[in-house]
Short mmCIF file of C-alpha atoms in Angstrom, two decimals:
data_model
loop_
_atom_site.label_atom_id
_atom_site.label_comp_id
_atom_site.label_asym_id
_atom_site.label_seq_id
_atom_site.Cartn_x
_atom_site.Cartn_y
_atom_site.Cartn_z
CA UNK A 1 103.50 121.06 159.87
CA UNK A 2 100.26 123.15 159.78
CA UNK A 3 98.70 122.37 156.51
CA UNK A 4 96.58 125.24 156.30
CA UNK A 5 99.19 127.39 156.10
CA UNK A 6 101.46 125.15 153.77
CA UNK A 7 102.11 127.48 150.54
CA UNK A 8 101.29 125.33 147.33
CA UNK A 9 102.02 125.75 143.66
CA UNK A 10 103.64 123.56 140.69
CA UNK A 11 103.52 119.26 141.14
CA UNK A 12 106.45 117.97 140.60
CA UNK A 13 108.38 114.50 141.04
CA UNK A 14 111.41 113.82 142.45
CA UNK A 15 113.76 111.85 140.01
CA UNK A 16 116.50 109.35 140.42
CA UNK A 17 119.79 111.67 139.36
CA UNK A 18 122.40 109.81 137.36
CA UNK A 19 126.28 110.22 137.96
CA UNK A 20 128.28 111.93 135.31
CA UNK A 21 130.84 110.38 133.62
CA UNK A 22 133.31 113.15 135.23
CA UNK A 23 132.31 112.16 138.40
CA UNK A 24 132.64 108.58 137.83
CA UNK A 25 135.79 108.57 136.02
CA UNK A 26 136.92 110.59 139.56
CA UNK A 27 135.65 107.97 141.98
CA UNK A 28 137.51 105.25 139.67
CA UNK A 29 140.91 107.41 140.37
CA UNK A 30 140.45 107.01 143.52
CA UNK A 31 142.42 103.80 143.65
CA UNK A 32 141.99 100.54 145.24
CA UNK A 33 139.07 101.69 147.80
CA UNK A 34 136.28 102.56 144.90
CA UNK A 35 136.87 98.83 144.15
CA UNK A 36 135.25 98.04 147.47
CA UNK A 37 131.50 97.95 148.55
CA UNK A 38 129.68 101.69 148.21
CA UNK A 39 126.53 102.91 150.16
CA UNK A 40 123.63 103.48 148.58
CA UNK A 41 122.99 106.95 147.46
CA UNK A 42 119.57 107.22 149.09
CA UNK A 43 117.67 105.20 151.33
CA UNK A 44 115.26 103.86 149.06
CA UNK A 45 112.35 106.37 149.87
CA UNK A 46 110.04 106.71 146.32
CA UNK A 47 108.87 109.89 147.01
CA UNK A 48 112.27 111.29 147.72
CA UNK A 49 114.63 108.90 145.77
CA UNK A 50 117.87 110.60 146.81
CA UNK A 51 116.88 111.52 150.25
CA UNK A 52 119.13 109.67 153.09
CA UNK A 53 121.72 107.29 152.50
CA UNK A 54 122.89 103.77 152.71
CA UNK A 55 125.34 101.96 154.23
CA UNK A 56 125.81 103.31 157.58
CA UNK A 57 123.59 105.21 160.61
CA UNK A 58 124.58 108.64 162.21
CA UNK A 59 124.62 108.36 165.92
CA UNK A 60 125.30 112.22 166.14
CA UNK A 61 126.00 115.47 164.81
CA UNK A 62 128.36 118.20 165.84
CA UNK A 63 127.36 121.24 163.98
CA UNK A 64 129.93 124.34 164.42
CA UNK A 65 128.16 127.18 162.28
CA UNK A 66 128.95 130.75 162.15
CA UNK A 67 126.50 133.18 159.91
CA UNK A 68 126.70 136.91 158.92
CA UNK A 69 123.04 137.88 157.81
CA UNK A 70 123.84 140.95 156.33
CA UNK A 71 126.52 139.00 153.74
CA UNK A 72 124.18 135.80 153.94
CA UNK A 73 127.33 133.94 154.38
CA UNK A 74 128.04 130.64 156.23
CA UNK A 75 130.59 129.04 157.31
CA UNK A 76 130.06 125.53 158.99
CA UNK A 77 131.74 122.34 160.12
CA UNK A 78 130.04 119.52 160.98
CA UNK A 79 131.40 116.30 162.87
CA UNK A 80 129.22 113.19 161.88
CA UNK A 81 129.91 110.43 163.89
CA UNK A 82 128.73 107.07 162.42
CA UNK A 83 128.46 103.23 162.43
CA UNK A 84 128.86 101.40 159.02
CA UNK A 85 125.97 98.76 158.47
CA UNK A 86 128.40 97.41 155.56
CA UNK A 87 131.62 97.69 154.52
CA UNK A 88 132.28 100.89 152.62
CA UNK A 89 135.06 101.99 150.21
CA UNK A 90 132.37 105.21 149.00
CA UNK A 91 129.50 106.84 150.78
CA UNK A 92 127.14 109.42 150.37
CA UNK A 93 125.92 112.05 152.53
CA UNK A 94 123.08 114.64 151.45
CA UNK A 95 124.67 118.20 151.07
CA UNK A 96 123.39 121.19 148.43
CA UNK A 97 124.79 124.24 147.35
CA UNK A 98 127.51 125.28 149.63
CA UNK A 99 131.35 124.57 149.32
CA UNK A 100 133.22 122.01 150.66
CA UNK A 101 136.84 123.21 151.76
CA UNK A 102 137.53 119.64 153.40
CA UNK A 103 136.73 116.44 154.48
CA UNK A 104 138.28 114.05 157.07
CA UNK A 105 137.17 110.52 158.06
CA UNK A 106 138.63 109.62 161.48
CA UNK A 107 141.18 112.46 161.02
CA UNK A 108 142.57 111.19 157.86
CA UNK A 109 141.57 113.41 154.20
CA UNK A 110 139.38 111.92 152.12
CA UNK A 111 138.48 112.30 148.69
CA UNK A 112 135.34 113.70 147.16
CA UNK A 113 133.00 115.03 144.69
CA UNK A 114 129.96 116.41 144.26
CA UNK A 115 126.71 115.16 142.08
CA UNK A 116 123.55 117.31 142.54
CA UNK A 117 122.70 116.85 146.28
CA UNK A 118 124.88 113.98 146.79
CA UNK A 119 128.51 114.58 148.69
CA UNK A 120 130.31 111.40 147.49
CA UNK A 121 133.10 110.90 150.31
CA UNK A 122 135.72 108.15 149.32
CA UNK A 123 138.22 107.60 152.56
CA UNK A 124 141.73 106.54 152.25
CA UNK A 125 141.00 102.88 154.26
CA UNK A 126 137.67 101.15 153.66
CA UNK A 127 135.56 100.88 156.79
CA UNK A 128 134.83 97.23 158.48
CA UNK A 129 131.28 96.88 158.98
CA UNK A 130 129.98 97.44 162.66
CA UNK A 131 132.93 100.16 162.10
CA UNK A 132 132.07 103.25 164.51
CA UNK A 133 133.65 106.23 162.31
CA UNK A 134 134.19 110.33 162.65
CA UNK A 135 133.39 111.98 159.26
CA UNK A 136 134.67 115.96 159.23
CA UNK A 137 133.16 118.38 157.05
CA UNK A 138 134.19 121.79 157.11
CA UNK A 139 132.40 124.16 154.36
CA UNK A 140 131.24 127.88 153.31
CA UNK A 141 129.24 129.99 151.06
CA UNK A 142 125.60 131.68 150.82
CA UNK A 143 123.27 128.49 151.84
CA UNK A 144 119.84 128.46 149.39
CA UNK A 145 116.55 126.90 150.17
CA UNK A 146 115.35 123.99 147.85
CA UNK A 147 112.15 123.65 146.42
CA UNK A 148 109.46 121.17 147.48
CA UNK A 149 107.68 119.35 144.42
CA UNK A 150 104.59 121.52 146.17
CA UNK A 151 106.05 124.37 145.01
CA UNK A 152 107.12 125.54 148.46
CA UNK A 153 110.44 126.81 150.48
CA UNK A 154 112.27 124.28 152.54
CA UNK A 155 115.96 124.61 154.39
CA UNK A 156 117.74 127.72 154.93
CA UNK A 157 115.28 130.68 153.75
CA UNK A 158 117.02 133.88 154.19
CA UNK A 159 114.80 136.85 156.19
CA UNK A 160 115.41 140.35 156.69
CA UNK A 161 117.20 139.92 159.84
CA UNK A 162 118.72 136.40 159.99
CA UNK A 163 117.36 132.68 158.85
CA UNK A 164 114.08 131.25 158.92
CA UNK A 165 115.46 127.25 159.21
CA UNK A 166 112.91 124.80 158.40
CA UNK A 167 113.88 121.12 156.85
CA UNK A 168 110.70 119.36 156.18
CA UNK A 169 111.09 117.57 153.99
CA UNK A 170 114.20 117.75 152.26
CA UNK A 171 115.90 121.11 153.55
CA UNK A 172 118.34 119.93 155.96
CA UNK A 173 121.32 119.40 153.25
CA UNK A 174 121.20 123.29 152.44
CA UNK A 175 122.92 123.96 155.69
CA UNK A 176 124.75 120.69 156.88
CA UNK A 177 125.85 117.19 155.62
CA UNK A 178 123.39 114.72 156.64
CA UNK A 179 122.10 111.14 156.11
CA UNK A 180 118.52 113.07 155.20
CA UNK A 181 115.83 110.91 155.71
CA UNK A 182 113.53 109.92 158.89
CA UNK A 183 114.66 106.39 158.96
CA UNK A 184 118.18 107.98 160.35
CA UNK A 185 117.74 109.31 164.07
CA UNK A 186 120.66 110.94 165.87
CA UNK A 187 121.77 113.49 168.75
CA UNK A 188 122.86 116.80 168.37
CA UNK A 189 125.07 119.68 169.50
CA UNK A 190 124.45 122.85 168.26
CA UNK A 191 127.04 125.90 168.32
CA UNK A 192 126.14 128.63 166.42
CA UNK A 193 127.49 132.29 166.24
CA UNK A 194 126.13 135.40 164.97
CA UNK A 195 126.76 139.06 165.21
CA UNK A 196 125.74 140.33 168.41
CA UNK A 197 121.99 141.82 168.87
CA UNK A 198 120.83 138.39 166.90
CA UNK A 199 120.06 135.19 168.68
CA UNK A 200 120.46 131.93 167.08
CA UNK A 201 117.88 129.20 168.11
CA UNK A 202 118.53 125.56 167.60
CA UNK A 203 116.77 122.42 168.95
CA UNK A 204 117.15 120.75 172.65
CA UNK A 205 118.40 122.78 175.58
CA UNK A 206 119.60 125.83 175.74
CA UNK A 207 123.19 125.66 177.27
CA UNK A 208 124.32 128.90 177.28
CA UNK A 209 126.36 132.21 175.48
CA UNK A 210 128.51 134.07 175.10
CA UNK A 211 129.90 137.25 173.60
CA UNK A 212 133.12 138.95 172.36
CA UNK A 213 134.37 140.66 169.78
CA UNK A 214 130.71 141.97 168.85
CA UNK A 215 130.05 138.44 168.44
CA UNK A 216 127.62 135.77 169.94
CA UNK A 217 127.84 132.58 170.36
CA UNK A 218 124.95 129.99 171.05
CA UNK A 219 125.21 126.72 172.24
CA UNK A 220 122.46 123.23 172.08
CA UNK A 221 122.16 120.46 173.17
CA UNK A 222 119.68 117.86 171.34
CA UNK A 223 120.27 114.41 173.26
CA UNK A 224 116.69 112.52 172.29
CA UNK A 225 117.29 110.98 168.71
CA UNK A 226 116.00 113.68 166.19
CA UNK A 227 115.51 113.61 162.61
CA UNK A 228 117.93 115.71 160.20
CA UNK A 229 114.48 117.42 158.90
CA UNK A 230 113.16 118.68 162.36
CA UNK A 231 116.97 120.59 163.16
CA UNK A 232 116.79 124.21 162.91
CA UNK A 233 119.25 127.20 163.19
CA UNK A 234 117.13 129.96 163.22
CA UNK A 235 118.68 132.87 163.32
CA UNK A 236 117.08 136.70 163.72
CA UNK A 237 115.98 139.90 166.03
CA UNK A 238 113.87 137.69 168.81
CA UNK A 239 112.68 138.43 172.73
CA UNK A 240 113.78 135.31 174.52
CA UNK A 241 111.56 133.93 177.50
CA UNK A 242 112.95 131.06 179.62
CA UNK A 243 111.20 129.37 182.07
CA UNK A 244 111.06 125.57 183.70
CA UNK A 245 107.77 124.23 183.70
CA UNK A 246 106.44 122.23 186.45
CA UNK A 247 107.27 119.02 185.06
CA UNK A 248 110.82 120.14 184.60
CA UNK A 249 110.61 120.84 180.71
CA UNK A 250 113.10 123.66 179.79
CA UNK A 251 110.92 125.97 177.60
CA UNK A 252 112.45 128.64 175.39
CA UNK A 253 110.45 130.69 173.56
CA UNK A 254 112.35 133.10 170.56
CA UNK A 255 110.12 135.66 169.12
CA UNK A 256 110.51 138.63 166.80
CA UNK A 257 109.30 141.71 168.22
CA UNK A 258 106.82 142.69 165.58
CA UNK A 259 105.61 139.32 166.53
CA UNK A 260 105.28 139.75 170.17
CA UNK A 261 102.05 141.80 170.89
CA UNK A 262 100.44 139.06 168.80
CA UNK A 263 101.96 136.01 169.60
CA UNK A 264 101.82 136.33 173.57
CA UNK A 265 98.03 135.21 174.68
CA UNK A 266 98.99 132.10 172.47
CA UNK A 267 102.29 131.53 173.70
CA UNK A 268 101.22 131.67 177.53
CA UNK A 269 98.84 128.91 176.92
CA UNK A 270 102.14 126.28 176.08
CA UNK A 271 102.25 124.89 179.45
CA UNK A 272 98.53 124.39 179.46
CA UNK A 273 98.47 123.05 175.71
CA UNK A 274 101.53 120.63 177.07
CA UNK A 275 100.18 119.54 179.96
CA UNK A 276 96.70 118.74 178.35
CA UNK A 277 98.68 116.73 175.63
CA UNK A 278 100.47 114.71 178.02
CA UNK A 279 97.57 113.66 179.92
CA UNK A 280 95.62 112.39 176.36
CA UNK A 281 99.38 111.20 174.82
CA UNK A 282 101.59 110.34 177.53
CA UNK A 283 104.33 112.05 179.09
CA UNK A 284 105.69 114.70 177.07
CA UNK A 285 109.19 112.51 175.50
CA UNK A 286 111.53 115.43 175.36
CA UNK A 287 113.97 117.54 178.21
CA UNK A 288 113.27 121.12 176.61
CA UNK A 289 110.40 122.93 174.71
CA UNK A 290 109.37 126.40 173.23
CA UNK A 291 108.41 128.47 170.22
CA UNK A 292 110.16 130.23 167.86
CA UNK A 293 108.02 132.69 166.57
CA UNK A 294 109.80 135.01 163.32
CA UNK A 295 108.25 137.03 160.61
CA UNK A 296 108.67 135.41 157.33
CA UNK A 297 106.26 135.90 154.91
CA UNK A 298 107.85 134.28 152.41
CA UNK A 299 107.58 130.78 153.81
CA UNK A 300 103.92 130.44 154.38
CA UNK A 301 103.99 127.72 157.27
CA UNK A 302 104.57 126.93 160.39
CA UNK A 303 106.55 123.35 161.28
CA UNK A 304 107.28 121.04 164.45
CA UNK A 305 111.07 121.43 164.35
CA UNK A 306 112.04 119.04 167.26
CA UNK A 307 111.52 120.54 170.80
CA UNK A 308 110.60 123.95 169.45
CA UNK A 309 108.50 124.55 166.52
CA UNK A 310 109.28 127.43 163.89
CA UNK A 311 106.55 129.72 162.91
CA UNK A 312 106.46 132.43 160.25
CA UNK A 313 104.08 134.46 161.95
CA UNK A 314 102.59 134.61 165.39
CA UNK A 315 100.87 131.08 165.51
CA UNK A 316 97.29 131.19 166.99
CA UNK A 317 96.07 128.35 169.12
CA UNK A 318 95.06 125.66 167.16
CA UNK A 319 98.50 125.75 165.26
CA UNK A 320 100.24 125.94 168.45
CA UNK A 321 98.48 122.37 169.56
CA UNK A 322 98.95 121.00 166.37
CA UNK A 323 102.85 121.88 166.24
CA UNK A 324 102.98 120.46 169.58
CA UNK A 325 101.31 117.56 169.44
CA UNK A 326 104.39 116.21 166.56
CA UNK A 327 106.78 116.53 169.26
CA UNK A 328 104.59 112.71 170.41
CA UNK A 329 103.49 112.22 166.35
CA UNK A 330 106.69 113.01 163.99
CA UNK A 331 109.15 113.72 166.45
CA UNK A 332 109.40 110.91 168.67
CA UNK A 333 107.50 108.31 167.00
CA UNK A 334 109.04 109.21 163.15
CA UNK A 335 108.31 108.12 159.87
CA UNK A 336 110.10 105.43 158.06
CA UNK A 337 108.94 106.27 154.54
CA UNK A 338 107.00 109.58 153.65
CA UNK A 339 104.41 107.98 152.48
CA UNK A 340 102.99 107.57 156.04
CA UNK A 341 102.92 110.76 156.79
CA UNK A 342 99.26 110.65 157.95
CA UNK A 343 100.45 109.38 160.89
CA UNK A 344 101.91 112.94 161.62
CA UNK A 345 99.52 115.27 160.44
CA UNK A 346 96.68 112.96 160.57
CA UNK A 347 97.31 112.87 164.10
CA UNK A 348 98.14 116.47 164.63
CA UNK A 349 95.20 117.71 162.95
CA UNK A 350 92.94 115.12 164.90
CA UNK A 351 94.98 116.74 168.20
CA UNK A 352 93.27 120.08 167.20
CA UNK A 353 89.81 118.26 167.11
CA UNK A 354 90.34 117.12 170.41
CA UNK A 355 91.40 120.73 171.99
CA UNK A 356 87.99 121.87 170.79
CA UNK A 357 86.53 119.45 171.87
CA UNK A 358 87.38 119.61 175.55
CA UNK A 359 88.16 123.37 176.01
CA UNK A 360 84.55 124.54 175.01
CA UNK A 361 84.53 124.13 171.16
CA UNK A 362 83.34 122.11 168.47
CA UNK A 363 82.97 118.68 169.42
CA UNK A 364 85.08 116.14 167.10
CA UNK A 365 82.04 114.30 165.55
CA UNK A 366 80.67 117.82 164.47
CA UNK A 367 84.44 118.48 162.58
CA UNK A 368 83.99 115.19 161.18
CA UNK A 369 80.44 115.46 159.61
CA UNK A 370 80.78 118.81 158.45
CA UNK A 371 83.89 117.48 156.64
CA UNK A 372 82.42 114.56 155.48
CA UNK A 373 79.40 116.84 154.03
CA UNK A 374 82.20 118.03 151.58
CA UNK A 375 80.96 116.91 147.60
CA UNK A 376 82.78 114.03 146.03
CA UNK A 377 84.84 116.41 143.90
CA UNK A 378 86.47 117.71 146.72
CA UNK A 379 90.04 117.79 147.05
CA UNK A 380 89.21 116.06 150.61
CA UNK A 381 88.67 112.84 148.54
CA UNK A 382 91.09 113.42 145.85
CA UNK A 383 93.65 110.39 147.38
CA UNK A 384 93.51 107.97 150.02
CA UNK A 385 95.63 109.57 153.57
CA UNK A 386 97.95 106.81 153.50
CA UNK A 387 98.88 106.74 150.13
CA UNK A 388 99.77 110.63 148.27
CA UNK A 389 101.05 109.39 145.37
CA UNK A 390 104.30 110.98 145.53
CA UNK A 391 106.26 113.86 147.13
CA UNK A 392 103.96 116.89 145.31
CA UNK A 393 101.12 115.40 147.51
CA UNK A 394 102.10 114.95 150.54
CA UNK A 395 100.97 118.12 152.52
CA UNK A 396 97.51 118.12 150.77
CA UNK A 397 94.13 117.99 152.30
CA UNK A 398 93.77 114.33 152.19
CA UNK A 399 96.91 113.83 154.48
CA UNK A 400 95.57 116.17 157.47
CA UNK A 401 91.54 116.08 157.40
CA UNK A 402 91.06 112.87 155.74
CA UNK A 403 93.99 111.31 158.30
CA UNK A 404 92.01 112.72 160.90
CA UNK A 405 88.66 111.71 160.17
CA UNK A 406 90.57 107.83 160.15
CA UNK A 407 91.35 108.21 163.93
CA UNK A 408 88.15 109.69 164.59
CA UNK A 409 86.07 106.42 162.89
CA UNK A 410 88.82 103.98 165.30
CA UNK A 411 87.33 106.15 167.46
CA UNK A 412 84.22 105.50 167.56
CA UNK A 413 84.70 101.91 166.61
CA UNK A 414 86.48 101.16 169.85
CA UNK A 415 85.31 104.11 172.32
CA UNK A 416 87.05 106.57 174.34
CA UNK A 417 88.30 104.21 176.58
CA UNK A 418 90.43 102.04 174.38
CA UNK A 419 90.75 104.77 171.34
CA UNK A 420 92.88 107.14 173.99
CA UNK A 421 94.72 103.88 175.04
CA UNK A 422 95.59 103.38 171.84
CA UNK A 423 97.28 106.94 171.48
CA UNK A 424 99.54 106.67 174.31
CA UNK A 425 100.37 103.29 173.42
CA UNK A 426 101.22 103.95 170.26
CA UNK A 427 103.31 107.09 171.73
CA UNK A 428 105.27 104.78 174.27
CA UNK A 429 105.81 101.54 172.47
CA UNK A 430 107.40 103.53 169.23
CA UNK A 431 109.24 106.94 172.23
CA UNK A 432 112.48 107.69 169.85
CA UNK A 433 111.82 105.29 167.44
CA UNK A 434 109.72 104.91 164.07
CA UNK A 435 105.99 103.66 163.49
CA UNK A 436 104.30 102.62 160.32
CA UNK A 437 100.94 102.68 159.00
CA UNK A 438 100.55 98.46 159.79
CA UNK A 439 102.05 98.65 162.55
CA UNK A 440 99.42 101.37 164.01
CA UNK A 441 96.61 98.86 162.37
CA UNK A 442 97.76 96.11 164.20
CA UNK A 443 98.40 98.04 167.29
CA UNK A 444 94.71 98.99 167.23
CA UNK A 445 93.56 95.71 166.07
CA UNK A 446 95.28 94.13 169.24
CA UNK A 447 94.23 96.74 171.77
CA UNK A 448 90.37 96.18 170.50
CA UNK A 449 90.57 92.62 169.78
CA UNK A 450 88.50 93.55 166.64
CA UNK A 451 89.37 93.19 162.83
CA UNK A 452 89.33 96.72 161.69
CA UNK A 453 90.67 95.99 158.24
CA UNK A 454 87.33 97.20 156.26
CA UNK A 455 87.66 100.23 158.34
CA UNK A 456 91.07 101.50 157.63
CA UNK A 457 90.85 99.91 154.10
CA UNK A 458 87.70 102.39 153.73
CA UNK A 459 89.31 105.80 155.52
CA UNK A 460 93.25 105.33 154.81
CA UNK A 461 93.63 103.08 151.67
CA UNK A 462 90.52 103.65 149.77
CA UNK A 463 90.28 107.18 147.22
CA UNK A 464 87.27 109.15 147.08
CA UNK A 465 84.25 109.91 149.16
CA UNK A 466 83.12 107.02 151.44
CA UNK A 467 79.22 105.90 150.86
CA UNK A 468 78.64 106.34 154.30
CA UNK A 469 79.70 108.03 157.34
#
């Protein structure tokens, strides 16, 4: 996400929901099963307490949506398949606003109920543990973006023409049922139908349409483990360019018209921003890439939904590398708790530094000193990177800048040679996975064969304004 243009406003915290007495006294007439072992109704995330869920992992999601923008109806069914890490009688999946018509697990109906964001799902047979398990959803209504505890839209945002889909970090259950947090990778298919004259952009590659009955129907495929945050569904008015790149990347770029005049010089450098990213990060970890490029005003950020990042406006270059360079830092290598999220915008920001650096701009040092001549009461200093303090926080100043001016003193610490090892080691040990902040310390600390604990305690763990530079 491009913190610069992240919209900001009231600082709030996410709390712990309780279940209502209704809903319990439903899940205890639910018979012999509710007597059984329940997942967890989040995955233990403090900034997000209710975000994800326990109990089992989603290996993949078949999403079946259909959308009228003029109504702002949806209608959706989603297939989750899933393993159990436990054995269940109850679990939870994260779902907001929308009805739920029906629900099947492994083609049997299942009972449920609803509390807040949570879609408790009781099935009629308890799953074994290790159990590999289809959960159907099927569902309708006018989906409604949440809002962040910064004040800001997330999920299904509504536009003039279609959908501006964004998920980070807590939107994805506006539009499907999902195990929402980063700890819980999975593929996707997409299919996704709209009236005809709109196009409807999802994440992977692009396998094709079709139309009939003045209606269109889109179809993805997202086979690279993804997080339910980076899926998208964007649907609106948008010029479509398709083209392979030489490294065999499918790249589709989806871009409102009143975008287009302004978005193309930035758009034709994609290959060139790709191909420079690869050589400093490694090879690029994904089959297909792009842009989706609509006018949203409302939203007031661009963010690196997986494969092809969503912009509000047309994005000009040093957005464009930043978005990017998540699809190696967020995308691929993913958080397991949001309180690391320096090591996605840290790293994207520090991305940025790097582009001007080596195409003719600023050089990084000069970013980091000017930053660093910033007084003590700026908000630059007002937390340590690696530790926001909760949800409100964690698309603030600190995160980004501060984040990058971390890698930039490894940088130096090490050199060039090693610092850019570092980077693409970091990229290919954690490809599809999930990194932490210790395990990037150690990482470095091994590569270097130097203790760099004063240093990260100083730049990541350490609020306001270091003594020196």
């Amino acid at each position: 996400m491009q913190a610069a243009r992240r919209t900001t406003g009231l600082r709030r915290q996410a709390v712990v929901a309780t279940v209502p007495v209704a809903v319990a006294a439903l899940l205890v007439a639910a018979g012999p099963a509710a007597a059984g072992t329940v997942g967890s109704s989040g995955a233990g995330d403090p900034y997000f307490p209710l975000a994800g869920n326990g109990g089992y992992n989603v290996h993949h999601y078949d999403l079946t949506l259909g959308y009228d923008p003029q109504r702002r109806h949806l209608d959706g069914k989603a297939v989750i398949t899933a393993r159990a890490t436990q054995r269940l009688t109850r679990f939870d999946l994260d779902f907001k606003g929308l009805k739920v018509t029906g629900i099947t697990v492994d083609h049997a109906k299942a009972a449920f109920s609803r509390d807040g964001q949570e879609l408790v799902v009781t099935p009629r047979h308890p799953l074994c543990a290790d159990q590999e398990f289809r959960v159907t959803v099927t569902y309708s209504g006018t989906p409604k973006p949440v809002t962040d505890p910064d004040g800001s839209l997330d999920g299904w945002i509504p536009t003039d023409d279609g959908a501006f889909v964004a998920g980070e970090p807590q939107g994805a259950m506006t539009w499907f049922p999902a195990n929402s947090h980063p700890k819980d990778k999975a593929s996707y298919d997409f299919t996704l139908t709209v009236p005809k004259g709109r196009t409807a952009v999802a994440n992977g590659v692009f396998r094709g349409q079709r139309t009939a009955h003045g209606r269109t129907t889109f179809r993805w495929r997202q086979s690279e483990p993804m997080a339910a945050y980076l899926a998208t569904a964007t649907v609106g008015k948008f010029k479509v360019e398709r083209y392979t790149t030489p490294d065999g990347v499918k790249v589709y770029n989806a871009v409102d018209p009143r975008e287009a005049a302004a978005a193309a010089p930035v758009l034709k450098k994609l290959p060139s921003v790709l191909a420079w990213e690869s050589k400093v990060f490694g090879p690029y970890p994904f089959r297909a890439a792009g842009a989706i490029v609509d006018r949203a005003p409302q939203v007031g950020y661009a963010l690196e939904t997986q494969t092809r990042p969503v912009y509000d406006s047309a994005p000009d270059l040093s957005t464009l590398v930043h978005e990017s360079a998540h699809q190696w830092f967020g995308d691929s290598v993913s958080l397991t708790g949001w309180k690391d999220i320096w090591l996605n915008e840290g790293f994207a920001t520090y991305a940025e530094w790097l582009y001007a650096e080596q195409h003719g701009g600023k050089s990084a040092q000069k970013t980091f000193d000017s930053l660093y001549a910033s007084p003590a009461s700026s908000d630059l200093w007002a937390f340590p990177p690696a530790d926001p303090g909760s949800g409100a926080h964690i698309f603030d100043t600190p995160v980004y800048a501060r984040g990058a001016m971390a890698l930039h003193k490894l940088r130096t610490a090490v050199g060039d040679p090693l610092f850019f090892r570092i980077l693409r080691t970091w990229a290919a040990d954690h490809r599809d996975g999930h990194g932490t902040t210790a395990q990037f310390i150690h990482l470095a600390e091994r590569e270097s064969g130097q203790d760099l604990t004063a240093l990260f305690h100083t730049w990541l763990d350490t609020a306001g304004k270091p003594t020196s530079p």
